[in-house]
Amino acid sequence: MRANDINNREEVRARMQQALRNNDSQGFYDAFDQMLGCIEQDIRQDYDAHVESLRQDMDGRVLAARGIRQLTSKEREYYQALGKAMQSNDPKQALANIGVTMPETVVDAVFDELQTAHPLLSRINFMPTGGAIKLLVNQNGYQEATWGELCDEIVKELTSGFVAVDTGLYKLSAFLPVCKAMLELGPEWLDNYVRQVLYEALSNGMEAGIVTGDGNKKPIGMNRKVGDGVSVTGGVYPEKAKVKITDLRPETIGNLLSLMAVDANGKPRQVRDLLLIVNPQDYFQRVMPATTVMAPDGTYRNDILPYPMTVIQSAALDRGAAILGMGYRYFAAAGTSPEGRIEYSDHYQFLEDNRVYLIKAYANGMPLDNNAFVYLDISGLTPAAYRVEQVTPPTPSDDATLADLKIGSLTLTPAFASGTTTYTAATTNATNTVTATPADAGAKIKVTVNDSEIDNGSAATWNSGSNTVKVDVTAADGTTTKAYTVTVTKS
């Protein structure tokens, strides 16, 4: 799928999301009708652009160079049989008698793109299920290893976080109105059409469910309460209460993230893979101004937040609402029917002069714990601004003592103590290094040897007989002083 295809379809996707939120079936069908038209138009344009250069040479190497997905032998066999059945006078019967089913590699290609290209699905714990009906997932997210014998209590603790998630309960139907002209383009282009329709159906349907689904015959959204003690009425999970925020300062974000730093059982965990999901209009009117700052060179930096996170725009959210959470703590799974069949449909007709088909897909999703996502009210979010605060400087220290005093390896008599100012030492060396360490880092030190100043930490040269080492310490306040004296006798 090309980047410009995605951009051209954004407006249609937004209408589909709005219709899903409003339970507007006709509105959804109308929008999906437009999406299918976009896909078909894109494919026709691709075909027209390639057909001239590929008229004489349609081998796999040239197709691959043009960016066209190459079909396996099973995929080609399937699409050839599918195209023949769709062109028959009785496609419903022909499809029922078709001898091959959709290869798993076709669906795998769709899921690969969902897992890597889709802004939201690529950042959650999303996986294809194949034919699986239930999967085991770990709800705890953090579990310490336990030392000692493996008793019943430990086994129960280690396995308590694993639950079976039903991934085959909720059905998504991808509709494919196919005209005869589309079938004449050949297997590669039919494959392209099927995969793009699957991508749009799964991505839009799943995004709406993942973000705001109520759990009633659809996924449980990130904005819903989950876990023990949650009252589920008629299959509907209650919405979380919104947390009102007016800024995205470190203190605000830090307080929100602290709620996620423990799981539902009170165990600590790493806060990572953060997502901030917002309505597209809210992004430009509220979030972008609140996360954009001017750099010293006069250019602007966008999405500047106090903690690493990815901002995702989703039309599944209403204006004024946002979701902050850890993407890896949302589990979603999807797959097609075990037979992988495309079926003839008598129930829907989006476009005239088209035969309508459908592919059944199954999906489910749920937050793995109630602390993983926070539902936000950002209606009062204010733009980012530089703040100037007047800070009263701390009172300078009056500590003028030394923490240590060393003269090479000489022994000071008495042993050094910060409150003792007079010492003696003996040496046979020509020089020794004098090192005085202040008790307060703001203090200044002056070292003199026989009234000649030397750098602290440098070597002193001794005269025969008595030498006087003096260390004057001036505290950070500039007035408090203390003097240490060592008489060094060189023999």
PDB file of N, CA, C and O in Angstrom, residues 346 391 405 422 452:
ATOM      1  N   ASP A 346     -25.696 -12.084  -0.802  1.00  0.00           N
ATOM      2  CA  ASP A 346     -26.958 -11.597  -1.361  1.00  0.00           C
ATOM      3  C   ASP A 346     -27.507 -10.404  -0.578  1.00  0.00           C
ATOM      4  O   ASP A 346     -28.559  -9.870  -0.923  1.00  0.00           O
ATOM      5  N   VAL A 391      13.685  32.372  41.608  1.00  0.00           N
ATOM      6  CA  VAL A 391      14.123  31.410  42.622  1.00  0.00           C
ATOM      7  C   VAL A 391      15.055  32.103  43.600  1.00  0.00           C
ATOM      8  O   VAL A 391      16.015  32.783  43.192  1.00  0.00           O
ATOM      9  N   LEU A 405      43.321  16.047  54.750  1.00  0.00           N
ATOM     10  CA  LEU A 405      44.572  16.726  54.437  1.00  0.00           C
ATOM     11  C   LEU A 405      45.658  15.672  54.342  1.00  0.00           C
ATOM     12  O   LEU A 405      45.884  14.910  55.288  1.00  0.00           O
ATOM     13  N   THR A 422      46.535  22.072  63.936  1.00  0.00           N
ATOM     14  CA  THR A 422      48.005  22.082  64.017  1.00  0.00           C
ATOM     15  C   THR A 422      48.544  20.656  64.010  1.00  0.00           C
ATOM     16  O   THR A 422      48.105  19.811  64.806  1.00  0.00           O
ATOM     17  N   SER A 452      55.420  30.644  50.423  1.00  0.00           N
ATOM     18  CA  SER A 452      55.299  30.669  48.961  1.00  0.00           C
ATOM     19  C   SER A 452      54.064  29.847  48.562  1.00  0.00           C
ATOM     20  O   SER A 452      53.958  28.663  48.950  1.00  0.00           O
TER      21      SER A 452
END
